[in-house]
PDB file of C-alpha atoms in Angstrom:
ATOM      1  CA  GLN A   6     143.283 182.455 146.428  1.00 93.00           C
ATOM      2  CA  VAL A   7     142.196 178.868 145.857  1.00 95.00           C
ATOM      3  CA  GLN A   8     144.949 177.096 143.942  1.00 97.00           C
ATOM      4  CA  LEU A   9     146.085 173.654 142.866  1.00 98.00           C
ATOM      5  CA  VAL A  10     149.524 173.005 141.398  1.00 98.00           C
ATOM      6  CA  GLU A  11     150.615 169.654 139.983  1.00 98.00           C
ATOM      7  CA  SER A  12     154.189 168.405 139.737  1.00 98.00           C
ATOM      8  CA  GLY A  13     156.114 165.215 139.057  1.00 97.00           C
ATOM      9  CA  GLY A  14     155.439 164.748 135.372  1.00 97.00           C
ATOM     10  CA  GLY A  15     158.141 163.669 132.957  1.00 97.00           C
ATOM     11  CA  VAL A  16     159.271 161.081 130.445  1.00 98.00           C
ATOM     12  CA  VAL A  17     159.211 157.411 131.463  1.00 98.00           C
ATOM     13  CA  GLN A  18     159.629 154.140 129.603  1.00 98.00           C
ATOM     14  CA  PRO A  19     156.752 151.687 129.197  1.00 98.00           C
ATOM     15  CA  GLY A  20     156.448 149.559 132.309  1.00 98.00           C
ATOM     16  CA  GLY A  21     157.949 152.284 134.468  1.00 98.00           C
ATOM     17  CA  SER A  22     156.540 154.243 137.402  1.00 98.00           C
ATOM     18  CA  LEU A  23     155.934 157.869 138.232  1.00 98.00           C
ATOM     19  CA  ARG A  24     154.447 159.706 141.201  1.00 98.00           C
ATOM     20  CA  LEU A  25     152.490 162.890 140.660  1.00 98.00           C
ATOM     21  CA  SER A  26     151.835 165.450 143.387  1.00 98.00           C
ATOM     22  CA  CYS A  27     149.239 168.182 143.717  1.00 98.00           C
ATOM     23  CA  ALA A  28     149.737 171.020 146.200  1.00 98.00           C
ATOM     24  CA  ALA A  29     146.553 172.708 147.419  1.00 98.00           C
ATOM     25  CA  SER A  30     146.229 176.166 148.944  1.00 97.00           C
ATOM     26  CA  GLY A  31     143.574 178.770 149.716  1.00 96.00           C
ATOM     27  CA  PHE A  32     140.951 176.373 151.054  1.00 95.00           C
ATOM     28  CA  ILE A  33     140.477 173.761 153.775  1.00 95.00           C
ATOM     29  CA  PHE A  34     141.922 170.795 151.910  1.00 96.00           C
ATOM     30  CA  GLY A  35     140.408 168.224 154.266  1.00 95.00           C
ATOM     31  CA  CYS A  36     136.909 169.364 153.409  1.00 95.00           C
ATOM     32  CA  CYS A  37     136.821 168.096 149.944  1.00 96.00           C
ATOM     33  CA  GLY A  38     137.077 165.069 147.748  1.00 97.00           C
ATOM     34  CA  MET A  39     139.747 165.279 145.061  1.00 98.00           C
ATOM     35  CA  HIS A  40     140.117 163.933 141.527  1.00 98.00           C
ATOM     36  CA  TRP A  41     142.746 163.257 138.918  1.00 98.00           C
ATOM     37  CA  VAL A  42     141.697 163.850 135.314  1.00 98.00           C
ATOM     38  CA  ARG A  43     143.861 163.369 132.232  1.00 98.00           C
ATOM     39  CA  GLN A  44     143.871 164.544 128.633  1.00 98.00           C
ATOM     40  CA  ALA A  45     145.858 162.749 125.951  1.00 98.00           C
ATOM     41  CA  PRO A  46     147.365 164.932 123.201  1.00 97.00           C
ATOM     42  CA  GLY A  47     144.593 166.247 120.966  1.00 96.00           C
ATOM     43  CA  LYS A  48     141.959 164.205 122.805  1.00 97.00           C
ATOM     44  CA  GLY A  49     139.158 164.815 125.288  1.00 97.00           C
ATOM     45  CA  LEU A  50     139.057 164.718 129.062  1.00 98.00           C
ATOM     46  CA  GLU A  51     139.186 161.367 130.850  1.00 98.00           C
ATOM     47  CA  TRP A  52     138.361 160.943 134.521  1.00 98.00           C
ATOM     48  CA  VAL A  53     141.042 158.847 136.249  1.00 98.00           C
ATOM     49  CA  THR A  54     140.368 158.568 139.979  1.00 98.00           C
ATOM     50  CA  PHE A  55     138.674 160.116 143.026  1.00 98.00           C
ATOM     51  CA  ILE A  56     139.424 160.052 146.750  1.00 98.00           C
ATOM     52  CA  ARG A  57     137.046 161.137 149.513  1.00 97.00           C
ATOM     53  CA  ASN A  58     137.931 164.023 151.814  1.00 95.00           C
ATOM     54  CA  ASP A  59     139.165 161.761 154.600  1.00 93.00           C
ATOM     55  CA  GLY A  60     140.795 159.211 152.295  1.00 90.00           C
ATOM     56  CA  SER A  61     138.280 156.552 153.308  1.00 92.00           C
ATOM     57  CA  ASN A  62     137.293 155.557 149.769  1.00 96.00           C
ATOM     58  CA  GLU A  63     138.903 155.572 146.355  1.00 97.00           C
ATOM     59  CA  TYR A  64     137.415 155.051 142.913  1.00 97.00           C
ATOM     60  CA  TYR A  65     139.217 154.329 139.657  1.00 98.00           C
ATOM     61  CA  ALA A  66     138.531 154.243 135.942  1.00 97.00           C
ATOM     62  CA  ASP A  67     138.777 150.737 134.511  1.00 97.00           C
ATOM     63  CA  SER A  68     141.701 151.878 132.331  1.00 97.00           C
ATOM     64  CA  VAL A  69     143.943 152.467 135.373  1.00 98.00           C
ATOM     65  CA  LYS A  70     142.521 150.112 138.006  1.00 98.00           C
ATOM     66  CA  GLY A  71     145.222 147.971 139.577  1.00 97.00           C
ATOM     67  CA  ARG A  72     148.028 150.192 138.192  1.00 98.00           C
ATOM     68  CA  PHE A  73     147.343 153.635 139.672  1.00 98.00           C
ATOM     69  CA  THR A  74     146.832 154.569 143.336  1.00 98.00           C
ATOM     70  CA  ILE A  75     145.454 157.857 144.617  1.00 98.00           C
ATOM     71  CA  SER A  76     146.323 159.079 148.117  1.00 98.00           C
ATOM     72  CA  ARG A  77     146.330 162.269 150.138  1.00 98.00           C
ATOM     73  CA  ASP A  78     147.976 163.854 153.158  1.00 97.00           C
ATOM     74  CA  ASN A  79     145.576 166.366 154.694  1.00 97.00           C
ATOM     75  CA  SER A  80     148.241 167.564 157.146  1.00 97.00           C
ATOM     76  CA  LYS A  81     150.360 168.705 154.202  1.00 97.00           C
ATOM     77  CA  ASN A  82     147.512 169.763 151.858  1.00 97.00           C
ATOM     78  CA  MET A  83     148.830 167.307 149.280  1.00 98.00           C
ATOM     79  CA  LEU A  84     147.252 164.908 146.799  1.00 98.00           C
ATOM     80  CA  TYR A  85     149.219 162.145 145.072  1.00 98.00           C
ATOM     81  CA  LEU A  86     148.923 159.749 142.149  1.00 98.00           C
ATOM     82  CA  GLN A  87     151.233 156.737 142.080  1.00 98.00           C
ATOM     83  CA  MET A  88     151.352 155.371 138.544  1.00 98.00           C
ATOM     84  CA  ASN A  89     152.860 151.926 137.947  1.00 98.00           C
ATOM     85  CA  SER A  90     153.121 149.687 134.893  1.00 98.00           C
ATOM     86  CA  LEU A  91     152.808 152.722 132.671  1.00 98.00           C
ATOM     87  CA  ARG A  92     151.716 152.273 129.069  1.00 98.00           C
ATOM     88  CA  VAL A  93     152.139 154.435 125.980  1.00 98.00           C
ATOM     89  CA  GLU A  94     148.415 155.200 126.153  1.00 98.00           C
ATOM     90  CA  ASP A  95     148.875 156.807 129.590  1.00 98.00           C
ATOM     91  CA  THR A  96     150.646 159.723 127.878  1.00 98.00           C
ATOM     92  CA  ALA A  97     148.646 162.817 128.768  1.00 98.00           C
ATOM     93  CA  VAL A  98     148.387 166.042 130.697  1.00 98.00           C
ATOM     94  CA  TYR A  99     147.324 165.097 134.211  1.00 98.00           C
ATOM     95  CA  TYR A 100     145.161 167.542 136.149  1.00 98.00           C
ATOM     96  CA  CYS A 101     144.170 167.443 139.798  1.00 98.00           C
ATOM     97  CA  ALA A 102     140.748 168.910 140.534  1.00 98.00           C
ATOM     98  CA  LYS A 103     138.716 169.719 143.615  1.00 98.00           C
ATOM     99  CA  SER A 104     135.269 168.157 143.971  1.00 97.00           C
ATOM    100  CA  LEU A 105     132.110 170.196 144.495  1.00 95.00           C
ATOM    101  CA  PHE A 106     128.702 168.501 144.252  1.00 95.00           C
ATOM    102  CA  ASP A 107     130.253 165.828 142.008  1.00 94.00           C
ATOM    103  CA  ALA A 108     131.647 168.504 139.708  1.00 97.00           C
ATOM    104  CA  PHE A 109     135.263 169.558 139.238  1.00 97.00           C
ATOM    105  CA  ASP A 110     135.284 173.161 140.429  1.00 96.00           C
ATOM    106  CA  ILE A 111     138.971 174.022 140.748  1.00 97.00           C
ATOM    107  CA  TRP A 112     141.666 172.722 138.398  1.00 98.00           C
ATOM    108  CA  GLY A 113     145.435 172.905 138.431  1.00 98.00           C
ATOM    109  CA  PRO A 114     147.399 173.867 135.296  1.00 98.00           C
ATOM    110  CA  GLY A 115     148.366 170.229 134.743  1.00 98.00           C
ATOM    111  CA  THR A 116     151.594 168.233 134.497  1.00 98.00           C
ATOM    112  CA  VAL A 117     152.718 166.363 131.386  1.00 98.00           C
ATOM    113  CA  VAL A 118     153.415 162.635 131.482  1.00 98.00           C
ATOM    114  CA  THR A 119     155.032 161.031 128.444  1.00 98.00           C
ATOM    115  CA  VAL A 120     155.433 157.268 128.235  1.00 98.00           C
ATOM    116  CA  SER A 121     157.830 156.393 125.468  1.00 97.00           C
ATOM    117  CA  SER A 122     160.758 154.132 124.745  1.00 92.00           C
TER     118      SER A 122
ATOM    119  CA  GLN L 120     132.232 153.255 131.078  1.00 79.00           C
ATOM    120  CA  SER L 121     131.617 154.806 127.681  1.00 92.00           C
ATOM    121  CA  ALA L 122     132.029 158.535 127.133  1.00 96.00           C
ATOM    122  CA  LEU L 123     128.909 160.658 126.977  1.00 98.00           C
ATOM    123  CA  THR L 124     127.993 161.655 123.422  1.00 98.00           C
ATOM    124  CA  GLN L 125     128.350 165.273 122.319  1.00 98.00           C
ATOM    125  CA  PRO L 126     128.280 166.791 118.811  1.00 98.00           C
ATOM    126  CA  PRO L 127     131.842 167.383 117.551  1.00 98.00           C
ATOM    127  CA  SER L 128     131.163 171.009 116.703  1.00 97.00           C
ATOM    128  CA  VAL L 129     128.586 173.788 116.816  1.00 98.00           C
ATOM    129  CA  SER L 130     128.843 177.320 115.501  1.00 97.00           C
ATOM    130  CA  GLY L 131     126.985 180.584 115.584  1.00 96.00           C
ATOM    131  CA  SER L 132     127.308 184.265 114.870  1.00 97.00           C
ATOM    132  CA  PRO L 133     127.859 186.817 117.630  1.00 97.00           C
ATOM    133  CA  GLY L 134     124.627 187.425 119.509  1.00 97.00           C
ATOM    134  CA  GLN L 135     123.053 184.135 118.487  1.00 97.00           C
ATOM    135  CA  SER L 136     122.336 181.168 120.742  1.00 97.00           C
ATOM    136  CA  VAL L 137     123.870 177.716 120.489  1.00 98.00           C
ATOM    137  CA  THR L 138     122.976 174.531 122.328  1.00 98.00           C
ATOM    138  CA  ILE L 139     125.250 171.575 123.012  1.00 98.00           C
ATOM    139  CA  SER L 140     123.717 168.214 123.807  1.00 98.00           C
ATOM    140  CA  CYS L 141     125.202 165.541 126.061  1.00 98.00           C
ATOM    141  CA  THR L 142     123.654 162.086 125.816  1.00 98.00           C
ATOM    142  CA  GLY L 143     124.295 159.361 128.341  1.00 97.00           C
ATOM    143  CA  THR L 144     122.336 156.493 129.805  1.00 97.00           C
ATOM    144  CA  SER L 145     120.069 155.647 132.711  1.00 95.00           C
ATOM    145  CA  SER L 146     123.236 154.779 134.650  1.00 96.00           C
ATOM    146  CA  ASP L 147     124.706 158.263 134.534  1.00 97.00           C
ATOM    147  CA  VAL L 148     122.983 161.358 133.105  1.00 97.00           C
ATOM    148  CA  GLY L 149     119.524 159.878 133.535  1.00 96.00           C
ATOM    149  CA  ALA L 150     120.170 158.634 137.051  1.00 96.00           C
ATOM    150  CA  TYR L 151     121.350 161.765 138.851  1.00 94.00           C
ATOM    151  CA  ASN L 152     121.261 165.551 138.662  1.00 96.00           C
ATOM    152  CA  ARG L 153     125.040 165.489 138.873  1.00 97.00           C
ATOM    153  CA  VAL L 154     125.772 166.804 135.391  1.00 98.00           C
ATOM    154  CA  SER L 155     128.371 169.526 134.952  1.00 98.00           C
ATOM    155  CA  TRP L 156     129.845 171.497 132.037  1.00 98.00           C
ATOM    156  CA  TYR L 157     133.378 172.770 131.370  1.00 98.00           C
ATOM    157  CA  GLN L 158     134.906 175.340 129.036  1.00 98.00           C
ATOM    158  CA  GLN L 159     138.436 174.739 127.784  1.00 98.00           C
ATOM    159  CA  PRO L 160     140.141 177.292 125.525  1.00 96.00           C
ATOM    160  CA  PRO L 161     143.191 175.882 123.684  1.00 94.00           C
ATOM    161  CA  GLY L 162     146.210 175.213 125.880  1.00 93.00           C
ATOM    162  CA  THR L 163     144.433 175.912 129.166  1.00 96.00           C
ATOM    163  CA  ALA L 164     142.901 173.912 131.995  1.00 98.00           C
ATOM    164  CA  PRO L 165     139.128 173.353 131.948  1.00 98.00           C
ATOM    165  CA  LYS L 166     136.855 175.779 133.796  1.00 98.00           C
ATOM    166  CA  LEU L 167     133.621 174.801 135.535  1.00 98.00           C
ATOM    167  CA  MET L 168     130.633 176.556 133.942  1.00 98.00           C
ATOM    168  CA  ILE L 169     127.604 174.613 135.235  1.00 98.00           C
ATOM    169  CA  TYR L 170     127.145 172.097 138.051  1.00 98.00           C
ATOM    170  CA  GLU L 171     124.172 169.998 139.160  1.00 98.00           C
ATOM    171  CA  VAL L 172     122.567 170.400 135.729  1.00 97.00           C
ATOM    172  CA  ARG L 173     121.729 174.118 135.956  1.00 98.00           C
ATOM    173  CA  HIS L 174     123.714 175.907 138.674  1.00 98.00           C
ATOM    174  CA  ARG L 175     126.332 178.514 137.741  1.00 98.00           C
ATOM    175  CA  PRO L 176     129.413 179.098 139.913  1.00 96.00           C
ATOM    176  CA  SER L 177     130.124 182.646 140.933  1.00 95.00           C
ATOM    177  CA  GLY L 178     131.576 184.644 138.055  1.00 96.00           C
ATOM    178  CA  VAL L 179     130.067 182.613 135.215  1.00 97.00           C
ATOM    179  CA  PRO L 180     127.876 184.845 133.007  1.00 97.00           C
ATOM    180  CA  ASP L 181     124.155 184.119 133.007  1.00 96.00           C
ATOM    181  CA  ARG L 182     124.406 183.676 129.231  1.00 97.00           C
ATOM    182  CA  PHE L 183     125.336 180.105 130.100  1.00 98.00           C
ATOM    183  CA  SER L 184     122.459 177.857 131.138  1.00 98.00           C
ATOM    184  CA  GLY L 185     121.963 174.139 131.623  1.00 98.00           C
ATOM    185  CA  SER L 186     119.066 171.723 131.494  1.00 98.00           C
ATOM    186  CA  LYS L 187     118.316 168.013 131.390  1.00 98.00           C
ATOM    187  CA  SER L 188     115.624 165.747 130.038  1.00 97.00           C
ATOM    188  CA  GLY L 189     115.890 162.020 130.550  1.00 97.00           C
ATOM    189  CA  ASP L 190     119.319 160.767 129.539  1.00 97.00           C
ATOM    190  CA  THR L 191     120.282 163.988 127.727  1.00 98.00           C
ATOM    191  CA  ALA L 192     121.653 167.174 129.227  1.00 98.00           C
ATOM    192  CA  SER L 193     122.135 170.443 127.376  1.00 98.00           C
ATOM    193  CA  LEU L 194     124.225 173.585 127.645  1.00 98.00           C
ATOM    194  CA  THR L 195     122.913 176.734 125.991  1.00 98.00           C
ATOM    195  CA  ILE L 196     125.043 179.794 125.329  1.00 98.00           C
ATOM    196  CA  SER L 197     122.878 182.835 124.659  1.00 97.00           C
ATOM    197  CA  GLY L 198     124.181 186.052 123.144  1.00 96.00           C
ATOM    198  CA  LEU L 199     127.266 184.297 121.781  1.00 97.00           C
ATOM    199  CA  GLN L 200     130.512 186.263 122.138  1.00 97.00           C
ATOM    200  CA  ALA L 201     133.929 185.820 120.550  1.00 96.00           C
ATOM    201  CA  GLU L 202     135.395 184.902 123.946  1.00 96.00           C
ATOM    202  CA  ASP L 203     133.059 181.880 124.120  1.00 97.00           C
ATOM    203  CA  GLU L 204     135.034 180.123 121.406  1.00 97.00           C
ATOM    204  CA  ALA L 205     136.479 177.002 123.082  1.00 98.00           C
ATOM    205  CA  ASP L 206     135.982 173.287 123.609  1.00 98.00           C
ATOM    206  CA  TYR L 207     133.133 172.313 125.928  1.00 98.00           C
ATOM    207  CA  TYR L 208     132.777 169.086 127.867  1.00 98.00           C
ATOM    208  CA  CYS L 209     129.951 167.657 129.924  1.00 98.00           C
ATOM    209  CA  SER L 210     130.454 165.263 132.824  1.00 98.00           C
ATOM    210  CA  SER L 211     128.249 163.054 134.953  1.00 98.00           C
ATOM    211  CA  TYR L 212     128.456 161.015 138.121  1.00 97.00           C
ATOM    212  CA  THR L 213     127.575 157.358 137.516  1.00 97.00           C
ATOM    213  CA  ASN L 214     125.875 154.631 139.508  1.00 95.00           C
ATOM    214  CA  SER L 215     129.249 152.856 139.845  1.00 94.00           C
ATOM    215  CA  GLY L 216     130.564 155.712 141.944  1.00 94.00           C
ATOM    216  CA  THR L 217     132.738 156.832 139.054  1.00 97.00           C
ATOM    217  CA  TYR L 218     132.595 159.786 136.685  1.00 98.00           C
ATOM    218  CA  VAL L 219     132.443 160.098 132.914  1.00 98.00           C
ATOM    219  CA  PHE L 220     133.130 162.975 130.534  1.00 98.00           C
ATOM    220  CA  GLY L 221     131.558 163.758 127.213  1.00 98.00           C
ATOM    221  CA  THR L 222     133.381 163.497 123.897  1.00 98.00           C
ATOM    222  CA  GLY L 223     133.721 167.266 123.683  1.00 98.00           C
ATOM    223  CA  THR L 224     132.276 169.959 121.423  1.00 98.00           C
ATOM    224  CA  LYS L 225     134.168 172.716 119.669  1.00 98.00           C
ATOM    225  CA  VAL L 226     132.233 175.985 119.670  1.00 98.00           C
ATOM    226  CA  THR L 227     133.115 178.352 116.832  1.00 97.00           C
ATOM    227  CA  VAL L 228     131.995 181.964 116.720  1.00 97.00           C
ATOM    228  CA  LEU L 229     131.579 182.906 113.078  1.00 94.00           C
TER     229      LEU L 229
END
């Protein structure tokens, strides 16, 4: 079945870095654009970044631009999020999601990132 | 990019209908038919319920319907059921090539 599974979350100090991964299965990964979406504790959903199916273009929310980088490896069915210069306000559950007609049609269970000293 | 505006909460009795509004601007909701809706029960990942304003993915009950007028989109749940109790979020593509979510609405079944 179609599935996304995130990993790489954890606890990191402010200013630190973390790399999240998202393993895709059950569909042709290279067909589709992919997103990262986050949700701070008790808060709503926030779109973070998007990458086109072939990796040719990336888009970022202003809140993470210049600090986060999205990438993908279609040969390994993997999506990544490199997060640098992390801030306390980046604490959230991070979801990867598959794009369908500019909607988010498949979601992973999420991975928790906590930025704290 | 500011979040789309949704009412914090709506409620209804079983069998009734509820409608959730999602107000944006001419740069997002009003600009494209790329509005989608998500259901998120507590402690779970969101689930796509509507895409491109009014289209339902396979498996989503036809009790869920979407519409749009100008800068405001709406999700209507007809024949409300206890299992519909959850948080609901709208989302839109924007003319900056980015995406924006709504503030979220908690649906309570009385």
